[in-house]
JSON list of C-alpha atoms in Angstrom, two decimals:
[
{"chain": "A", "resi": 1, "resn": "MET", "atom": "CA", "xyz": [10.56, 133.35, 67.89]},
{"chain": "A", "resi": 2, "resn": "ARG", "atom": "CA", "xyz": [11.01, 132.30, 71.41]},
{"chain": "A", "resi": 3, "resn": "LYS", "atom": "CA", "xyz": [12.43, 128.62, 72.22]},
{"chain": "A", "resi": 4, "resn": "LYS", "atom": "CA", "xyz": [10.11, 126.30, 73.72]},
{"chain": "A", "resi": 5, "resn": "SER", "atom": "CA", "xyz": [11.86, 125.66, 77.04]},
{"chain": "A", "resi": 6, "resn": "ASN", "atom": "CA", "xyz": [12.18, 121.61, 77.58]},
{"chain": "A", "resi": 7, "resn": "ILE", "atom": "CA", "xyz": [11.14, 122.08, 81.73]},
{"chain": "A", "resi": 8, "resn": "ASP", "atom": "CA", "xyz": [8.25, 120.58, 82.59]},
{"chain": "A", "resi": 9, "resn": "PHE", "atom": "CA", "xyz": [6.99, 122.71, 85.55]},
{"chain": "A", "resi": 10, "resn": "ASN", "atom": "CA", "xyz": [4.00, 120.43, 86.12]},
{"chain": "A", "resi": 11, "resn": "ASP", "atom": "CA", "xyz": [6.53, 117.34, 86.84]},
{"chain": "A", "resi": 12, "resn": "GLU", "atom": "CA", "xyz": [5.81, 116.73, 90.60]},
{"chain": "A", "resi": 13, "resn": "ASN", "atom": "CA", "xyz": [9.98, 115.85, 90.85]},
{"chain": "A", "resi": 14, "resn": "PHE", "atom": "CA", "xyz": [10.46, 119.31, 89.30]},
{"chain": "A", "resi": 15, "resn": "CYS", "atom": "CA", "xyz": [12.80, 121.65, 91.65]},
{"chain": "A", "resi": 16, "resn": "CYS", "atom": "CA", "xyz": [13.95, 124.78, 91.06]},
{"chain": "A", "resi": 17, "resn": "PRO", "atom": "CA", "xyz": [16.84, 125.48, 93.44]},
{"chain": "A", "resi": 18, "resn": "MET", "atom": "CA", "xyz": [16.57, 129.11, 93.23]},
{"chain": "A", "resi": 19, "resn": "GLY", "atom": "CA", "xyz": [12.56, 128.80, 94.71]},
{"chain": "A", "resi": 20, "resn": "SER", "atom": "CA", "xyz": [13.52, 125.94, 97.16]},
{"chain": "A", "resi": 21, "resn": "MET", "atom": "CA", "xyz": [16.32, 127.65, 98.73]},
{"chain": "A", "resi": 22, "resn": "ASN", "atom": "CA", "xyz": [14.10, 130.72, 99.03]},
{"chain": "A", "resi": 23, "resn": "ARG", "atom": "CA", "xyz": [11.24, 129.25, 100.25]},
{"chain": "A", "resi": 24, "resn": "LEU", "atom": "CA", "xyz": [13.07, 127.28, 102.61]},
{"chain": "A", "resi": 25, "resn": "SER", "atom": "CA", "xyz": [15.53, 130.21, 103.79]},
{"chain": "A", "resi": 26, "resn": "LYS", "atom": "CA", "xyz": [12.21, 132.40, 104.61]},
{"chain": "A", "resi": 27, "resn": "ILE", "atom": "CA", "xyz": [10.64, 129.52, 106.72]},
{"chain": "A", "resi": 28, "resn": "ILE", "atom": "CA", "xyz": [13.76, 128.85, 108.77]},
{"chain": "A", "resi": 29, "resn": "SER", "atom": "CA", "xyz": [14.96, 132.53, 109.02]},
{"chain": "A", "resi": 30, "resn": "LYS", "atom": "CA", "xyz": [11.22, 133.20, 110.29]},
{"chain": "A", "resi": 31, "resn": "MET", "atom": "CA", "xyz": [11.77, 130.58, 113.30]},
{"chain": "A", "resi": 32, "resn": "PHE", "atom": "CA", "xyz": [14.83, 132.63, 114.49]},
{"chain": "A", "resi": 33, "resn": "ARG", "atom": "CA", "xyz": [13.18, 135.92, 113.68]},
{"chain": "A", "resi": 34, "resn": "CYS", "atom": "CA", "xyz": [10.80, 135.10, 116.13]},
{"chain": "A", "resi": 35, "resn": "HIS", "atom": "CA", "xyz": [13.00, 134.59, 119.13]},
{"chain": "A", "resi": 36, "resn": "PHE", "atom": "CA", "xyz": [14.92, 137.63, 118.13]},
{"chain": "A", "resi": 37, "resn": "SER", "atom": "CA", "xyz": [12.02, 140.14, 117.65]},
{"chain": "A", "resi": 38, "resn": "LYS", "atom": "CA", "xyz": [11.88, 141.20, 121.49]},
{"chain": "A", "resi": 39, "resn": "LEU", "atom": "CA", "xyz": [15.82, 142.36, 121.06]},
{"chain": "A", "resi": 40, "resn": "ASN", "atom": "CA", "xyz": [15.31, 144.23, 118.31]},
{"chain": "A", "resi": 41, "resn": "VAL", "atom": "CA", "xyz": [17.76, 143.08, 116.13]},
{"chain": "A", "resi": 42, "resn": "THR", "atom": "CA", "xyz": [17.89, 141.84, 112.40]},
{"chain": "A", "resi": 43, "resn": "ASN", "atom": "CA", "xyz": [19.39, 138.49, 111.21]},
{"chain": "A", "resi": 44, "resn": "SER", "atom": "CA", "xyz": [22.47, 139.86, 109.85]},
{"chain": "A", "resi": 45, "resn": "GLN", "atom": "CA", "xyz": [22.98, 141.71, 113.36]},
{"chain": "A", "resi": 46, "resn": "VAL", "atom": "CA", "xyz": [22.46, 138.58, 114.95]},
{"chain": "A", "resi": 47, "resn": "GLY", "atom": "CA", "xyz": [25.46, 137.18, 112.84]},
{"chain": "A", "resi": 48, "resn": "ILE", "atom": "CA", "xyz": [27.57, 139.74, 113.80]},
{"chain": "A", "resi": 49, "resn": "PHE", "atom": "CA", "xyz": [26.88, 139.31, 117.49]},
{"chain": "A", "resi": 50, "resn": "MET", "atom": "CA", "xyz": [27.33, 135.95, 117.28]},
{"chain": "A", "resi": 51, "resn": "ILE", "atom": "CA", "xyz": [30.36, 135.65, 115.45]},
{"chain": "A", "resi": 52, "resn": "LEU", "atom": "CA", "xyz": [32.07, 138.56, 117.96]},
{"chain": "A", "resi": 53, "resn": "GLY", "atom": "CA", "xyz": [31.03, 136.58, 120.87]},
{"chain": "A", "resi": 54, "resn": "GLU", "atom": "CA", "xyz": [32.79, 133.76, 119.83]},
{"chain": "A", "resi": 55, "resn": "LYS", "atom": "CA", "xyz": [35.82, 135.20, 118.11]},
{"chain": "A", "resi": 56, "resn": "GLY", "atom": "CA", "xyz": [36.39, 138.28, 119.97]},
{"chain": "A", "resi": 57, "resn": "GLU", "atom": "CA", "xyz": [38.16, 141.05, 118.20]},
{"chain": "A", "resi": 58, "resn": "THR", "atom": "CA", "xyz": [37.96, 140.76, 114.09]},
{"chain": "A", "resi": 59, "resn": "SER", "atom": "CA", "xyz": [38.34, 142.60, 110.92]},
{"chain": "A", "resi": 60, "resn": "GLN", "atom": "CA", "xyz": [35.27, 144.19, 109.27]},
{"chain": "A", "resi": 61, "resn": "ASP", "atom": "CA", "xyz": [36.54, 142.68, 106.15]},
{"chain": "A", "resi": 62, "resn": "SER", "atom": "CA", "xyz": [36.85, 139.24, 107.35]},
{"chain": "A", "resi": 63, "resn": "LEU", "atom": "CA", "xyz": [32.85, 139.97, 109.02]},
{"chain": "A", "resi": 64, "resn": "GLY", "atom": "CA", "xyz": [31.86, 140.59, 105.82]},
{"chain": "A", "resi": 65, "resn": "LYS", "atom": "CA", "xyz": [33.45, 137.31, 104.26]},
{"chain": "A", "resi": 66, "resn": "MET", "atom": "CA", "xyz": [32.29, 134.86, 107.59]},
{"chain": "A", "resi": 67, "resn": "MET", "atom": "CA", "xyz": [28.72, 136.22, 106.55]},
{"chain": "A", "resi": 68, "resn": "LEU", "atom": "CA", "xyz": [28.91, 136.39, 102.97]},
{"chain": "A", "resi": 69, "resn": "LEU", "atom": "CA", "xyz": [27.62, 140.04, 103.11]},
{"chain": "A", "resi": 70, "resn": "GLU", "atom": "CA", "xyz": [28.10, 143.08, 100.70]},
{"chain": "A", "resi": 71, "resn": "ARG", "atom": "CA", "xyz": [30.59, 145.36, 102.21]},
{"chain": "A", "resi": 72, "resn": "SER", "atom": "CA", "xyz": [27.59, 148.28, 102.20]},
{"chain": "A", "resi": 73, "resn": "THR", "atom": "CA", "xyz": [25.49, 146.06, 104.42]},
{"chain": "A", "resi": 74, "resn": "VAL", "atom": "CA", "xyz": [28.05, 145.16, 106.77]},
{"chain": "A", "resi": 75, "resn": "SER", "atom": "CA", "xyz": [29.14, 148.83, 106.85]},
{"chain": "A", "resi": 76, "resn": "ARG", "atom": "CA", "xyz": [25.18, 149.93, 107.72]},
{"chain": "A", "resi": 77, "resn": "ASP", "atom": "CA", "xyz": [25.02, 147.25, 110.22]},
{"chain": "A", "resi": 78, "resn": "LEU", "atom": "CA", "xyz": [27.98, 148.29, 112.00]},
{"chain": "A", "resi": 79, "resn": "VAL", "atom": "CA", "xyz": [27.24, 152.03, 112.03]},
{"chain": "A", "resi": 80, "resn": "ARG", "atom": "CA", "xyz": [24.16, 151.33, 113.61]},
{"chain": "A", "resi": 81, "resn": "LEU", "atom": "CA", "xyz": [25.36, 149.02, 116.17]},
{"chain": "A", "resi": 82, "resn": "VAL", "atom": "CA", "xyz": [28.18, 151.34, 117.08]},
{"chain": "A", "resi": 83, "resn": "ASP", "atom": "CA", "xyz": [26.05, 153.95, 117.58]},
{"chain": "A", "resi": 84, "resn": "GLN", "atom": "CA", "xyz": [23.87, 152.09, 119.83]},
{"chain": "A", "resi": 85, "resn": "GLY", "atom": "CA", "xyz": [26.92, 151.63, 122.01]},
{"chain": "A", "resi": 86, "resn": "TYR", "atom": "CA", "xyz": [27.02, 147.49, 121.25]},
{"chain": "A", "resi": 87, "resn": "LEU", "atom": "CA", "xyz": [30.17, 147.43, 119.33]},
{"chain": "A", "resi": 88, "resn": "TYR", "atom": "CA", "xyz": [33.80, 149.54, 118.75]},
{"chain": "A", "resi": 89, "resn": "LYS", "atom": "CA", "xyz": [35.79, 149.97, 115.87]},
{"chain": "A", "resi": 90, "resn": "ALA", "atom": "CA", "xyz": [39.41, 150.19, 116.28]},
{"chain": "A", "resi": 91, "resn": "LYS", "atom": "CA", "xyz": [42.26, 151.00, 113.92]},
{"chain": "A", "resi": 92, "resn": "GLY", "atom": "CA", "xyz": [43.53, 147.93, 112.24]},
{"chain": "A", "resi": 93, "resn": "GLY", "atom": "CA", "xyz": [45.63, 147.14, 109.28]},
{"chain": "A", "resi": 94, "resn": "LYS", "atom": "CA", "xyz": [43.25, 147.81, 106.12]},
{"chain": "A", "resi": 95, "resn": "SER", "atom": "CA", "xyz": [39.97, 147.02, 107.54]},
{"chain": "A", "resi": 96, "resn": "PRO", "atom": "CA", "xyz": [38.98, 148.33, 111.18]},
{"chain": "A", "resi": 97, "resn": "LEU", "atom": "CA", "xyz": [38.75, 146.02, 113.81]},
{"chain": "A", "resi": 98, "resn": "ILE", "atom": "CA", "xyz": [35.54, 145.52, 115.42]},
{"chain": "A", "resi": 99, "resn": "GLY", "atom": "CA", "xyz": [34.76, 144.10, 118.81]},
{"chain": "A", "resi": 100, "resn": "LEU", "atom": "CA", "xyz": [32.02, 143.93, 121.50]},
{"chain": "A", "resi": 101, "resn": "THR", "atom": "CA", "xyz": [31.45, 146.60, 124.12]},
{"chain": "A", "resi": 102, "resn": "LYS", "atom": "CA", "xyz": [30.47, 145.37, 127.61]},
{"chain": "A", "resi": 103, "resn": "LYS", "atom": "CA", "xyz": [27.00, 146.67, 126.32]},
{"chain": "A", "resi": 104, "resn": "GLY", "atom": "CA", "xyz": [27.25, 144.45, 123.32]},
{"chain": "A", "resi": 105, "resn": "GLN", "atom": "CA", "xyz": [28.55, 141.59, 125.38]},
{"chain": "A", "resi": 106, "resn": "GLU", "atom": "CA", "xyz": [25.33, 141.63, 127.41]},
{"chain": "A", "resi": 107, "resn": "LEU", "atom": "CA", "xyz": [23.19, 141.60, 124.43]},
{"chain": "A", "resi": 108, "resn": "ALA", "atom": "CA", "xyz": [25.11, 138.68, 122.78]},
{"chain": "A", "resi": 109, "resn": "ALA", "atom": "CA", "xyz": [24.78, 136.41, 125.59]},
{"chain": "A", "resi": 110, "resn": "GLU", "atom": "CA", "xyz": [20.68, 137.64, 125.45]},
{"chain": "A", "resi": 111, "resn": "ILE", "atom": "CA", "xyz": [20.81, 136.93, 121.69]},
{"chain": "A", "resi": 112, "resn": "LYS", "atom": "CA", "xyz": [22.59, 133.60, 122.03]},
{"chain": "A", "resi": 113, "resn": "VAL", "atom": "CA", "xyz": [19.97, 132.33, 124.52]},
{"chain": "A", "resi": 114, "resn": "GLU", "atom": "CA", "xyz": [17.30, 133.10, 121.73]},
{"chain": "A", "resi": 115, "resn": "TRP", "atom": "CA", "xyz": [19.45, 131.64, 119.08]},
{"chain": "A", "resi": 116, "resn": "GLU", "atom": "CA", "xyz": [19.71, 128.48, 120.75]},
{"chain": "A", "resi": 117, "resn": "LYS", "atom": "CA", "xyz": [15.33, 128.50, 120.85]},
{"chain": "A", "resi": 118, "resn": "GLY", "atom": "CA", "xyz": [15.42, 129.12, 117.12]},
{"chain": "A", "resi": 119, "resn": "TYR", "atom": "CA", "xyz": [18.36, 126.51, 116.76]},
{"chain": "A", "resi": 120, "resn": "ASN", "atom": "CA", "xyz": [16.38, 123.75, 118.59]},
{"chain": "A", "resi": 121, "resn": "GLU", "atom": "CA", "xyz": [12.82, 124.37, 116.84]},
{"chain": "A", "resi": 122, "resn": "SER", "atom": "CA", "xyz": [14.57, 124.25, 113.32]},
{"chain": "A", "resi": 123, "resn": "ARG", "atom": "CA", "xyz": [16.64, 121.03, 114.50]},
{"chain": "A", "resi": 124, "resn": "ASP", "atom": "CA", "xyz": [13.50, 119.62, 115.71]},
{"chain": "A", "resi": 125, "resn": "LEU", "atom": "CA", "xyz": [11.68, 120.22, 112.22]},
{"chain": "A", "resi": 126, "resn": "LEU", "atom": "CA", "xyz": [14.51, 119.25, 110.24]},
{"chain": "A", "resi": 127, "resn": "GLY", "atom": "CA", "xyz": [15.73, 116.23, 112.47]},
{"chain": "A", "resi": 128, "resn": "GLU", "atom": "CA", "xyz": [19.35, 115.13, 112.66]},
{"chain": "A", "resi": 129, "resn": "LYS", "atom": "CA", "xyz": [19.45, 113.46, 108.91]},
{"chain": "A", "resi": 130, "resn": "GLY", "atom": "CA", "xyz": [18.08, 116.87, 107.81]},
{"chain": "A", "resi": 131, "resn": "LEU", "atom": "CA", "xyz": [20.54, 118.88, 109.39]},
{"chain": "A", "resi": 132, "resn": "ILE", "atom": "CA", "xyz": [23.35, 116.40, 108.27]},
{"chain": "A", "resi": 133, "resn": "ALA", "atom": "CA", "xyz": [21.76, 116.84, 104.42]},
{"chain": "A", "resi": 134, "resn": "LEU", "atom": "CA", "xyz": [21.86, 120.68, 104.73]},
{"chain": "A", "resi": 135, "resn": "LYS", "atom": "CA", "xyz": [25.69, 120.89, 105.74]},
{"chain": "A", "resi": 136, "resn": "GLU", "atom": "CA", "xyz": [26.63, 118.79, 103.26]},
{"chain": "A", "resi": 137, "resn": "LEU", "atom": "CA", "xyz": [24.73, 120.70, 100.76]},
{"chain": "A", "resi": 138, "resn": "GLU", "atom": "CA", "xyz": [26.37, 123.79, 101.89]},
{"chain": "A", "resi": 139, "resn": "LYS", "atom": "CA", "xyz": [29.63, 122.58, 101.90]},
{"chain": "A", "resi": 140, "resn": "ARG", "atom": "CA", "xyz": [29.35, 121.30, 98.28]},
{"chain": "A", "resi": 141, "resn": "ILE", "atom": "CA", "xyz": [28.14, 124.75, 97.30]},
{"chain": "A", "resi": 142, "resn": "LEU", "atom": "CA", "xyz": [30.66, 126.64, 99.35]},
{"chain": "A", "resi": 143, "resn": "GLU", "atom": "CA", "xyz": [33.45, 124.41, 97.50]},
{"chain": "A", "resi": 144, "resn": "SER", "atom": "CA", "xyz": [32.15, 125.03, 93.83]},
{"chain": "A", "resi": 145, "resn": "LYS", "atom": "CA", "xyz": [32.06, 128.51, 94.62]},
{"chain": "A", "resi": 146, "resn": "ASN", "atom": "CA", "xyz": [35.91, 128.77, 95.71]},
{"chain": "A", "resi": 147, "resn": "LYS", "atom": "CA", "xyz": [36.62, 126.76, 92.78]}
]
């Protein structure tokens, strides 16, 4: 016999963290995707361009850790971006170093402009207090994950 749950799904104060985070993530991601669609890049590729645009060359492993992506996802994106001439791979220690080509730097500059539009739109929706609360929540979750 199945044990009855003590969770009241009809309670207006009930909150499923997974469901809430998924819904919010989809809404915010869509705001950004609308701006990136004309550049033909995915959200994870945008992350790669933004990181490399700020940091310059970095290892493939570091890139995956910063973005919290599986190695296979990072590899798949990198292969596409290298093949398209946006990135280069250089030998470096255990993990190859990744950097932007001239063509990649140009696309990274376009991405940054569109990212700022998405950021401003999401900031307007969340407000300053919402952004601060979101950052605090992210910090708490990441700290507990690293314990």
